[in-house]
Amino acid sequence: MVDLKPRRVVINRRHHSKTRTGCRTCKTRKVKCDEKRPSCGNCIKHNVVCEFLTSDKGNPIFPSVPTQPRALDMQDLELLHNFTTRTYATLSDNLILADFYRTSAVQYGLKEEYIMRTLLSISACHLAYHRHDRQSHYQSLAMSHHQTAAKSAMELMANPTPSQAEGLFLFSALTIFFALGCPRRDDQFLMIGESGFPQWMFLLQGTKALTSSIIESGTDTVLAPLLNHGADRWVARAAAAAGRDRDCSGGTPGGRSKVHDHLDSIHHLIVLRQPDARLRGIYAHAIEELQKSFAVLDAVDPQGSGGGRRCALTDAFVWIFEVANEFLPLLRDATQEAVAIFAFFTVFLGRGGSSQWCLHGWAEHLIGRCYALLDEEHRSWIQWPLEEMGWAG
């Protein structure tokens, strides 16, 4: 016969001794605290602040046995402090854009490590430029940070999402400053790529796609000051070129500097001697865009003396941005026409940013590389840039 009499179910509860030294959170939740300091396992698991109680004996809430503190990386703190107090102001004469680098870019770096490392690499280059006694130390820090940042960025660059495109565009823009500020040797060429980090020319070639991705996403972007400044300078170049053309057609004295005549002459020679129509078009476009850049320089420094108000550093890179996809690969291959055209850009670079630390010496370095890459015939094409840069009397 089956016994249907109800039976009491006895649950064997695991007994644990109570503690008065556990953390406040575990006590409130009525769970056992493992009392590990400075944060117990439960608080770590639930990502909450762990606050230990005071014991009956009045011991402090801190553990009686000192723990080994995590060492602060004083080098990185120094670099970040330098960037937010000094370096940021050297990256742009535009106050809104300078504040963007000081605040928004740093805040972005707190979310994305590769952005923070890029900022630190620029700061290290800045310190290396000014502190000659520790130059090699800061140069080493700069290269280390940027190599690590570039590895992460290049992994994302293959197929970025719209949200990743924002960070990659910022990385590309910042990498320009690093490339200009990092150590260079005579066998290195700004447009060909530097050893130790990805060719930033490749990054520039990809920025148009990144920009389109950011704009097409239709979302508000923290990069708005950077993108808007570039757009403003693009409009200023077009307006300056239109103004120059009006002055020239009206016969206004000084409306057209000599550089435009020399660039027109090179364009004429290319039309006569280059049989490939596609290449003629690429070179013509590069010259036309360079004419616009010099028109901006004419407007701020009509005498071409370099003593007037400087144009924005962005103006230099608007030209590079405009010709990145088709002209820069020809420059990388060192075609004679491309190198000759680029020689004129070195004059613009020297005049437009001669007082900025990251551009110091670059114009002279680049005109020397152009001269070395050209044959005797094409060296005659760049006589004007050579004279402007002080290479000939």
CSV table of N, CA, C and O in Angstrom, one decimal, residues 147-259:
chain,number,residue,atom,x,y,z
A,147,GLN,N,53.0,53.7,-33.4
A,147,GLN,CA,53.0,52.3,-34.0
A,147,GLN,C,51.8,51.5,-33.4
A,147,GLN,O,51.2,50.8,-34.1
A,148,THR,N,51.6,51.6,-32.1
A,148,THR,CA,50.5,50.9,-31.4
A,148,THR,C,49.2,51.4,-31.9
A,148,THR,O,48.3,50.6,-32.2
A,149,ALA,N,49.0,52.7,-32.0
A,149,ALA,CA,47.8,53.3,-32.5
A,149,ALA,C,47.5,52.9,-34.0
A,149,ALA,O,46.4,52.5,-34.3
A,150,ALA,N,48.5,52.9,-34.8
A,150,ALA,CA,48.4,52.6,-36.2
A,150,ALA,C,48.0,51.2,-36.4
A,150,ALA,O,47.2,50.9,-37.3
A,151,LYS,N,48.5,50.3,-35.6
A,151,LYS,CA,48.1,48.9,-35.7
A,151,LYS,C,46.6,48.7,-35.5
A,151,LYS,O,45.9,48.0,-36.3
A,152,SER,N,46.1,49.4,-34.5
A,152,SER,CA,44.6,49.3,-34.2
A,152,SER,C,43.8,49.9,-35.3
A,152,SER,O,42.8,49.4,-35.7
A,153,ALA,N,44.3,51.1,-35.8
A,153,ALA,CA,43.5,51.8,-36.8
A,153,ALA,C,43.5,51.0,-38.1
A,153,ALA,O,42.5,51.0,-38.8
A,154,MET,N,44.6,50.4,-38.5
A,154,MET,CA,44.7,49.7,-39.8
A,154,MET,C,43.8,48.5,-39.8
A,154,MET,O,43.3,48.1,-40.8
A,155,GLU,N,43.6,47.9,-38.6
A,155,GLU,CA,42.7,46.7,-38.5
A,155,GLU,C,41.3,47.2,-38.8
A,155,GLU,O,40.5,46.4,-39.3
A,156,LEU,N,40.9,48.4,-38.4
A,156,LEU,CA,39.6,48.9,-38.6
A,156,LEU,C,39.4,49.5,-40.0
A,156,LEU,O,38.3,49.6,-40.5
A,157,MET,N,40.5,49.9,-40.6
A,157,MET,CA,40.4,50.6,-41.9
A,157,MET,C,39.9,49.8,-43.0
A,157,MET,O,39.3,50.3,-44.0
A,158,ALA,N,40.0,48.5,-43.0
A,158,ALA,CA,39.6,47.6,-44.1
A,158,ALA,C,38.1,47.7,-44.4
A,158,ALA,O,37.7,47.9,-45.6
A,159,ASN,N,37.3,47.7,-43.4
A,159,ASN,CA,35.8,47.8,-43.6
A,159,ASN,C,35.2,48.5,-42.4
A,159,ASN,O,34.5,47.9,-41.6
A,160,PRO,N,35.4,49.8,-42.3
A,160,PRO,CA,34.8,50.5,-41.1
A,160,PRO,C,33.3,50.7,-41.2
A,160,PRO,O,32.8,50.9,-42.2
A,161,THR,N,32.7,50.7,-40.0
A,161,THR,CA,31.3,51.0,-39.9
A,161,THR,C,31.2,52.6,-39.8
A,161,THR,O,32.2,53.2,-39.6
A,162,PRO,N,30.0,53.1,-40.0
A,162,PRO,CA,29.9,54.6,-39.8
A,162,PRO,C,30.4,55.2,-38.5
A,162,PRO,O,31.1,56.2,-38.5
A,163,SER,N,30.2,54.4,-37.4
A,163,SER,CA,30.7,54.9,-36.1
A,163,SER,C,32.2,54.8,-36.1
A,163,SER,O,32.9,55.7,-35.5
A,164,GLN,N,32.8,53.8,-36.7
A,164,GLN,CA,34.3,53.7,-36.7
A,164,GLN,C,34.9,54.7,-37.6
A,164,GLN,O,36.0,55.1,-37.4
A,165,ALA,N,34.2,55.1,-38.7
A,165,ALA,CA,34.7,56.0,-39.6
A,165,ALA,C,35.0,57.4,-39.0
A,165,ALA,O,36.0,58.0,-39.3
A,166,GLU,N,34.3,57.7,-38.0
A,166,GLU,CA,34.5,59.0,-37.3
A,166,GLU,C,35.9,59.0,-36.6
A,166,GLU,O,36.7,59.9,-36.7
A,167,GLY,N,36.2,57.9,-35.9
A,167,GLY,CA,37.5,57.8,-35.2
A,167,GLY,C,38.6,57.7,-36.2
A,167,GLY,O,39.7,58.2,-36.0
A,168,LEU,N,38.4,56.9,-37.3
A,168,LEU,CA,39.5,56.8,-38.3
A,168,LEU,C,39.8,58.1,-39.0
A,168,LEU,O,40.9,58.3,-39.3
A,169,PHE,N,38.8,58.9,-39.2
A,169,PHE,CA,39.0,60.2,-39.8
A,169,PHE,C,39.8,61.1,-38.9
A,169,PHE,O,40.8,61.7,-39.3
A,170,LEU,N,39.5,61.1,-37.6
A,170,LEU,CA,40.3,61.8,-36.6
A,170,LEU,C,41.7,61.3,-36.6
A,170,LEU,O,42.7,62.1,-36.5
A,171,PHE,N,41.9,60.0,-36.6
A,171,PHE,CA,43.2,59.4,-36.6
A,171,PHE,C,44.0,59.9,-37.8
A,171,PHE,O,45.2,60.2,-37.6
A,172,SER,N,43.4,59.9,-38.9
A,172,SER,CA,44.1,60.3,-40.1
A,172,SER,C,44.5,61.8,-40.1
A,172,SER,O,45.6,62.1,-40.4
A,173,ALA,N,43.6,62.6,-39.6
A,173,ALA,CA,43.9,64.0,-39.4
A,173,ALA,C,45.1,64.2,-38.4
A,173,ALA,O,46.0,65.0,-38.7
A,174,LEU,N,45.0,63.6,-37.3
A,174,LEU,CA,46.1,63.7,-36.3
A,174,LEU,C,47.4,63.1,-36.8
A,174,LEU,O,48.5,63.6,-36.5
A,175,THR,N,47.3,62.0,-37.6
A,175,THR,CA,48.6,61.4,-38.1
A,175,THR,C,49.4,62.3,-39.0
A,175,THR,O,50.6,62.2,-39.1
A,176,ILE,N,48.7,63.3,-39.6
A,176,ILE,CA,49.4,64.3,-40.4
A,176,ILE,C,50.4,65.0,-39.6
A,176,ILE,O,51.6,65.3,-39.9
A,177,PHE,N,49.9,65.5,-38.4
A,177,PHE,CA,50.8,66.2,-37.5
A,177,PHE,C,51.9,65.4,-37.0
A,177,PHE,O,53.0,65.8,-36.8
A,178,PHE,N,51.6,64.1,-36.7
A,178,PHE,CA,52.7,63.2,-36.2
A,178,PHE,C,53.7,63.0,-37.3
A,178,PHE,O,54.9,63.1,-37.1
A,179,ALA,N,53.3,62.8,-38.6
A,179,ALA,CA,54.2,62.6,-39.7
A,179,ALA,C,55.1,63.8,-39.9
A,179,ALA,O,56.3,63.6,-40.2
A,180,LEU,N,54.5,65.0,-39.7
A,180,LEU,CA,55.3,66.2,-39.9
A,180,LEU,C,56.3,66.4,-38.7
A,180,LEU,O,57.4,66.9,-38.9
A,181,GLY,N,55.8,66.0,-37.5
A,181,GLY,CA,56.6,66.3,-36.3
A,181,GLY,C,57.6,65.2,-36.0
A,181,GLY,O,58.5,65.5,-35.2
A,182,CYS,N,57.5,64.0,-36.5
A,182,CYS,CA,58.4,62.9,-36.2
A,182,CYS,C,59.8,63.1,-36.8
A,182,CYS,O,59.9,63.9,-37.8
A,183,PRO,N,60.8,62.4,-36.4
A,183,PRO,CA,62.1,62.5,-36.9
A,183,PRO,C,62.1,62.1,-38.4
A,183,PRO,O,61.3,61.3,-38.9
A,184,ARG,N,63.0,62.8,-39.2
A,184,ARG,CA,63.1,62.5,-40.6
A,184,ARG,C,64.6,62.3,-40.9
A,184,ARG,O,65.4,62.9,-40.3
A,185,ARG,N,64.8,61.6,-42.0
A,185,ARG,CA,66.2,61.4,-42.5
A,185,ARG,C,66.3,61.8,-43.9
A,185,ARG,O,65.3,62.0,-44.6
A,186,ASP,N,67.4,62.0,-44.4
A,186,ASP,CA,67.6,62.5,-45.8
A,186,ASP,C,67.1,61.5,-46.8
A,186,ASP,O,66.8,61.9,-47.9
A,187,ASP,N,67.0,60.2,-46.4
A,187,ASP,CA,66.5,59.2,-47.4
A,187,ASP,C,65.0,59.0,-47.3
A,187,ASP,O,64.5,58.0,-47.8
A,188,GLN,N,64.4,59.9,-46.5
A,188,GLN,CA,62.9,59.7,-46.4
A,188,GLN,C,62.2,60.9,-47.1
A,188,GLN,O,62.8,62.0,-47.1
A,189,PHE,N,61.0,60.7,-47.6
A,189,PHE,CA,60.3,61.7,-48.3
A,189,PHE,C,58.9,61.8,-47.8
A,189,PHE,O,58.2,60.7,-47.7
A,190,LEU,N,58.4,62.9,-47.5
A,190,LEU,CA,57.1,63.1,-46.8
A,190,LEU,C,56.0,62.4,-47.5
A,190,LEU,O,55.2,61.7,-46.9
A,191,MET,N,56.0,62.4,-48.9
A,191,MET,CA,54.9,61.8,-49.6
A,191,MET,C,55.1,60.3,-49.9
A,191,MET,O,54.2,59.7,-50.4
A,192,ILE,N,56.3,59.8,-49.7
A,192,ILE,CA,56.5,58.4,-50.0
A,192,ILE,C,56.2,57.5,-48.8
A,192,ILE,O,56.0,56.4,-49.0
A,193,GLY,N,56.3,58.1,-47.6
A,193,GLY,CA,56.0,57.3,-46.4
A,193,GLY,C,57.3,57.2,-45.5
A,193,GLY,O,58.4,57.2,-46.0
A,194,GLU,N,57.0,57.1,-44.2
A,194,GLU,CA,58.1,57.0,-43.3
A,194,GLU,C,58.2,55.6,-42.7
A,194,GLU,O,57.2,54.9,-42.6
A,195,SER,N,59.4,55.2,-42.3
A,195,SER,CA,59.5,53.9,-41.7
A,195,SER,C,59.0,53.9,-40.3
A,195,SER,O,59.1,54.9,-39.6
A,196,GLY,N,58.4,52.8,-39.9
A,196,GLY,CA,57.9,52.7,-38.5
A,196,GLY,C,56.4,53.0,-38.4
A,196,GLY,O,55.9,52.8,-37.3
A,197,PHE,N,55.8,53.6,-39.4
A,197,PHE,CA,54.3,53.8,-39.3
A,197,PHE,C,53.7,53.7,-40.7
A,197,PHE,O,54.4,53.9,-41.7
A,198,PRO,N,52.4,53.5,-40.8
A,198,PRO,CA,51.8,53.4,-42.1
A,198,PRO,C,52.0,54.7,-42.9
A,198,PRO,O,52.0,55.7,-42.4
A,199,GLN,N,52.0,54.6,-44.2
A,199,GLN,CA,52.1,55.7,-45.1
A,199,GLN,C,50.9,56.6,-44.9
A,199,GLN,O,49.8,56.2,-45.2
A,200,TRP,N,51.1,57.8,-44.3
A,200,TRP,CA,49.9,58.6,-44.1
A,200,TRP,C,49.3,59.1,-45.4
A,200,TRP,O,48.1,59.6,-45.4
A,201,MET,N,50.0,59.0,-46.5
A,201,MET,CA,49.5,59.3,-47.7
A,201,MET,C,48.3,58.4,-48.0
A,201,MET,O,47.2,58.8,-48.6
A,202,PHE,N,48.4,57.1,-47.6
A,202,PHE,CA,47.3,56.1,-47.8
A,202,PHE,C,46.1,56.6,-47.0
A,202,PHE,O,45.0,56.4,-47.4
A,203,LEU,N,46.4,57.1,-45.8
A,203,LEU,CA,45.3,57.5,-44.9
A,203,LEU,C,44.6,58.7,-45.6
A,203,LEU,O,43.4,58.8,-45.5
A,204,LEU,N,45.3,59.6,-46.2
A,204,LEU,CA,44.7,60.8,-46.8
A,204,LEU,C,43.9,60.3,-48.0
A,204,LEU,O,42.8,60.9,-48.3
A,205,GLN,N,44.3,59.3,-48.7
A,205,GLN,CA,43.6,58.8,-49.9
A,205,GLN,C,42.3,58.2,-49.4
A,205,GLN,O,41.3,58.2,-50.2
A,206,GLY,N,42.2,57.7,-48.2
A,206,GLY,CA,41.0,57.1,-47.7
A,206,GLY,C,40.0,58.1,-47.0
A,206,GLY,O,38.9,57.7,-46.6
A,207,THR,N,40.5,59.3,-46.7
A,207,THR,CA,39.7,60.2,-45.9
A,207,THR,C,38.4,60.7,-46.7
A,207,THR,O,37.4,61.0,-46.0
A,208,LYS,N,38.4,60.7,-48.0
A,208,LYS,CA,37.2,61.1,-48.7
A,208,LYS,C,36.1,60.1,-48.5
A,208,LYS,O,35.0,60.5,-48.2
A,209,ALA,N,36.5,58.8,-48.5
A,209,ALA,CA,35.5,57.8,-48.2
A,209,ALA,C,35.0,57.9,-46.8
A,209,ALA,O,33.8,57.7,-46.5
A,210,LEU,N,35.9,58.1,-45.9
A,210,LEU,CA,35.5,58.3,-44.5
A,210,LEU,C,34.6,59.5,-44.3
A,210,LEU,O,33.6,59.4,-43.5
A,211,THR,N,34.9,60.6,-44.9
A,211,THR,CA,34.1,61.8,-44.8
A,211,THR,C,32.7,61.5,-45.3
A,211,THR,O,31.7,61.9,-44.7
A,212,SER,N,32.6,60.9,-46.5
A,212,SER,CA,31.3,60.5,-47.0
A,212,SER,C,30.5,59.7,-46.1
A,212,SER,O,29.3,59.9,-45.9
A,213,SER,N,31.1,58.7,-45.5
A,213,SER,CA,30.5,57.8,-44.6
A,213,SER,C,29.9,58.5,-43.4
A,213,SER,O,28.8,58.3,-42.9
A,214,ILE,N,30.7,59.5,-42.8
A,214,ILE,CA,30.3,60.3,-41.7
A,214,ILE,C,29.1,61.2,-42.1
A,214,ILE,O,28.1,61.2,-41.3
A,215,ILE,N,29.1,61.8,-43.2
A,215,ILE,CA,28.1,62.8,-43.6
A,215,ILE,C,26.8,62.0,-44.0
A,215,ILE,O,25.7,62.4,-43.6
A,216,GLU,N,27.0,60.9,-44.7
A,216,GLU,CA,25.8,60.1,-45.1
A,216,GLU,C,25.1,59.4,-43.9
A,216,GLU,O,23.9,59.1,-44.0
A,217,SER,N,25.8,59.2,-42.8
A,217,SER,CA,25.1,58.6,-41.6
A,217,SER,C,24.1,59.5,-41.1
A,217,SER,O,23.1,59.1,-40.4
A,218,GLY,N,24.2,60.8,-41.3
A,218,GLY,CA,23.1,61.8,-40.9
A,218,GLY,C,23.1,62.1,-39.5
A,218,GLY,O,22.1,62.7,-39.0
A,219,THR,N,24.0,61.6,-38.7
A,219,THR,CA,24.1,61.8,-37.3
A,219,THR,C,25.0,63.0,-36.9
A,219,THR,O,25.9,63.3,-37.6
A,220,ASP,N,24.7,63.6,-35.8
A,220,ASP,CA,25.5,64.7,-35.3
A,220,ASP,C,26.9,64.1,-34.9
A,220,ASP,O,27.0,63.0,-34.4
A,221,THR,N,27.9,64.8,-35.3
A,221,THR,CA,29.3,64.3,-35.1
A,221,THR,C,30.1,65.2,-34.3
A,221,THR,O,30.0,66.4,-34.5
A,222,VAL,N,30.9,64.7,-33.4
A,222,VAL,CA,31.8,65.5,-32.6
A,222,VAL,C,32.9,66.1,-33.5
A,222,VAL,O,33.6,67.1,-33.1
A,223,LEU,N,33.1,65.6,-34.7
A,223,LEU,CA,34.1,66.1,-35.6
A,223,LEU,C,33.6,67.3,-36.4
A,223,LEU,O,34.3,67.8,-37.3
A,224,ALA,N,32.4,67.8,-36.1
A,224,ALA,CA,31.9,69.0,-36.9
A,224,ALA,C,32.8,70.1,-37.0
A,224,ALA,O,33.0,70.7,-38.1
A,225,PRO,N,33.5,70.6,-35.9
A,225,PRO,CA,34.5,71.7,-36.1
A,225,PRO,C,35.6,71.4,-37.1
A,225,PRO,O,36.0,72.3,-37.8
A,226,LEU,N,36.1,70.2,-37.1
A,226,LEU,CA,37.1,69.8,-38.0
A,226,LEU,C,36.6,69.7,-39.4
A,226,LEU,O,37.3,70.3,-40.3
A,227,LEU,N,35.5,69.1,-39.7
A,227,LEU,CA,34.9,69.0,-41.0
A,227,LEU,C,34.5,70.4,-41.5
A,227,LEU,O,34.8,70.7,-42.7
A,228,ASN,N,33.9,71.2,-40.7
A,228,ASN,CA,33.4,72.5,-41.1
A,228,ASN,C,34.6,73.4,-41.4
A,228,ASN,O,34.5,74.3,-42.3
A,229,HIS,N,35.7,73.3,-40.7
A,229,HIS,CA,36.8,74.2,-40.9
A,229,HIS,C,37.4,73.8,-42.3
A,229,HIS,O,37.8,74.7,-43.1
A,230,GLY,N,37.5,72.5,-42.6
A,230,GLY,CA,38.0,72.1,-43.9
A,230,GLY,C,37.1,72.6,-45.0
A,230,GLY,O,37.6,73.1,-46.1
A,231,ALA,N,35.8,72.6,-44.8
A,231,ALA,CA,34.9,73.1,-45.8
A,231,ALA,C,35.0,74.6,-46.0
A,231,ALA,O,35.0,75.1,-47.1
A,232,ASP,N,35.2,75.3,-44.9
A,232,ASP,CA,35.4,76.7,-45.0
A,232,ASP,C,36.6,77.1,-45.8
A,232,ASP,O,36.6,78.1,-46.5
A,233,ARG,N,37.7,76.4,-45.5
A,233,ARG,CA,38.9,76.7,-46.2
A,233,ARG,C,38.8,76.3,-47.7
A,233,ARG,O,39.4,77.0,-48.6
A,234,TRP,N,38.0,75.3,-48.0
A,234,TRP,CA,37.8,74.9,-49.4
A,234,TRP,C,37.1,76.1,-50.1
A,234,TRP,O,37.4,76.4,-51.3
A,235,VAL,N,36.1,76.6,-49.5
A,235,VAL,CA,35.3,77.7,-50.0
A,235,VAL,C,36.2,79.0,-50.2
A,235,VAL,O,36.2,79.7,-51.2
A,236,ALA,N,37.1,79.2,-49.2
A,236,ALA,CA,38.0,80.4,-49.2
A,236,ALA,C,38.9,80.3,-50.4
A,236,ALA,O,39.3,81.3,-51.0
A,237,ARG,N,39.4,79.1,-50.7
A,237,ARG,CA,40.3,78.9,-51.8
A,237,ARG,C,39.6,79.2,-53.1
A,237,ARG,O,40.2,79.9,-54.0
A,238,ALA,N,38.4,78.7,-53.3
A,238,ALA,CA,37.6,79.0,-54.5
A,238,ALA,C,37.4,80.5,-54.6
A,238,ALA,O,37.5,81.0,-55.7
A,239,ALA,N,37.0,81.2,-53.5
A,239,ALA,CA,36.7,82.6,-53.6
A,239,ALA,C,38.0,83.4,-53.9
A,239,ALA,O,37.9,84.4,-54.7
A,240,ALA,N,39.1,83.0,-53.3
A,240,ALA,CA,40.4,83.7,-53.6
A,240,ALA,C,40.8,83.5,-55.1
A,240,ALA,O,41.2,84.5,-55.7
A,241,ALA,N,40.6,82.3,-55.6
A,241,ALA,CA,40.9,82.1,-57.0
A,241,ALA,C,40.0,82.9,-57.9
A,241,ALA,O,40.5,83.5,-58.9
A,242,ALA,N,38.7,83.0,-57.6
A,242,ALA,CA,37.8,83.8,-58.4
A,242,ALA,C,38.1,85.3,-58.3
A,242,ALA,O,38.1,86.0,-59.3
A,243,GLY,N,38.5,85.8,-57.1
A,243,GLY,CA,38.9,87.2,-57.0
A,243,GLY,C,40.2,87.5,-57.8
A,243,GLY,O,40.4,88.5,-58.3
A,244,ARG,N,41.1,86.5,-57.8
A,244,ARG,CA,42.4,86.7,-58.5
A,244,ARG,C,42.1,86.8,-60.0
A,244,ARG,O,42.6,87.7,-60.7
A,245,ASP,N,41.2,86.0,-60.5
A,245,ASP,CA,40.8,86.0,-61.9
A,245,ASP,C,40.2,87.3,-62.3
A,245,ASP,O,40.4,87.9,-63.4
A,246,ARG,N,39.3,87.9,-61.4
A,246,ARG,CA,38.7,89.2,-61.7
A,246,ARG,C,39.7,90.3,-61.7
A,246,ARG,O,39.7,91.2,-62.6
A,247,ASP,N,40.7,90.2,-60.8
A,247,ASP,CA,41.7,91.3,-60.7
A,247,ASP,C,42.5,91.2,-62.0
A,247,ASP,O,42.9,92.2,-62.6
A,248,CYS,N,42.9,90.0,-62.4
A,248,CYS,CA,43.7,89.8,-63.6
A,248,CYS,C,43.0,90.3,-64.9
A,248,CYS,O,43.5,91.0,-65.7
A,249,SER,N,41.7,90.0,-65.0
A,249,SER,CA,40.9,90.4,-66.2
A,249,SER,C,40.7,91.9,-66.2
A,249,SER,O,40.6,92.5,-67.3
A,250,GLY,N,40.7,92.5,-65.0
A,250,GLY,CA,40.5,93.9,-64.9
A,250,GLY,C,41.8,94.7,-65.0
A,250,GLY,O,41.8,95.9,-64.9
A,251,GLY,N,42.9,94.0,-65.1
A,251,GLY,CA,44.2,94.6,-65.2
A,251,GLY,C,44.7,95.2,-63.8
A,251,GLY,O,45.5,96.1,-63.8
A,252,THR,N,44.2,94.7,-62.7
A,252,THR,CA,44.6,95.2,-61.4
A,252,THR,C,46.0,94.8,-61.2
A,252,THR,O,46.4,93.6,-61.2
A,253,PRO,N,46.9,95.8,-60.9
A,253,PRO,CA,48.3,95.5,-60.6
A,253,PRO,C,48.5,94.5,-59.4
A,253,PRO,O,47.8,94.7,-58.4
A,254,GLY,N,49.3,93.6,-59.5
A,254,GLY,CA,49.6,92.7,-58.3
A,254,GLY,C,48.5,91.6,-58.1
A,254,GLY,O,48.5,90.9,-57.2
A,255,GLY,N,47.6,91.6,-59.1
A,255,GLY,CA,46.5,90.6,-58.9
A,255,GLY,C,46.9,89.2,-59.2
A,255,GLY,O,46.2,88.2,-58.9
A,256,ARG,N,48.1,89.0,-59.8
A,256,ARG,CA,48.6,87.7,-60.1
A,256,ARG,C,50.1,87.6,-59.9
A,256,ARG,O,50.8,88.3,-60.5
A,257,SER,N,50.5,86.7,-58.9
A,257,SER,CA,51.9,86.6,-58.6
A,257,SER,C,52.6,85.7,-59.6
A,257,SER,O,51.9,85.1,-60.4
A,258,LYS,N,53.9,85.7,-59.6
A,258,LYS,CA,54.7,85.0,-60.6
A,258,LYS,C,54.4,83.5,-60.6
A,258,LYS,O,54.6,82.9,-61.6
A,259,VAL,N,54.1,83.0,-59.4
A,259,VAL,CA,53.9,81.5,-59.4
A,259,VAL,C,52.9,81.0,-60.3
A,259,VAL,O,53.0,79.9,-60.9
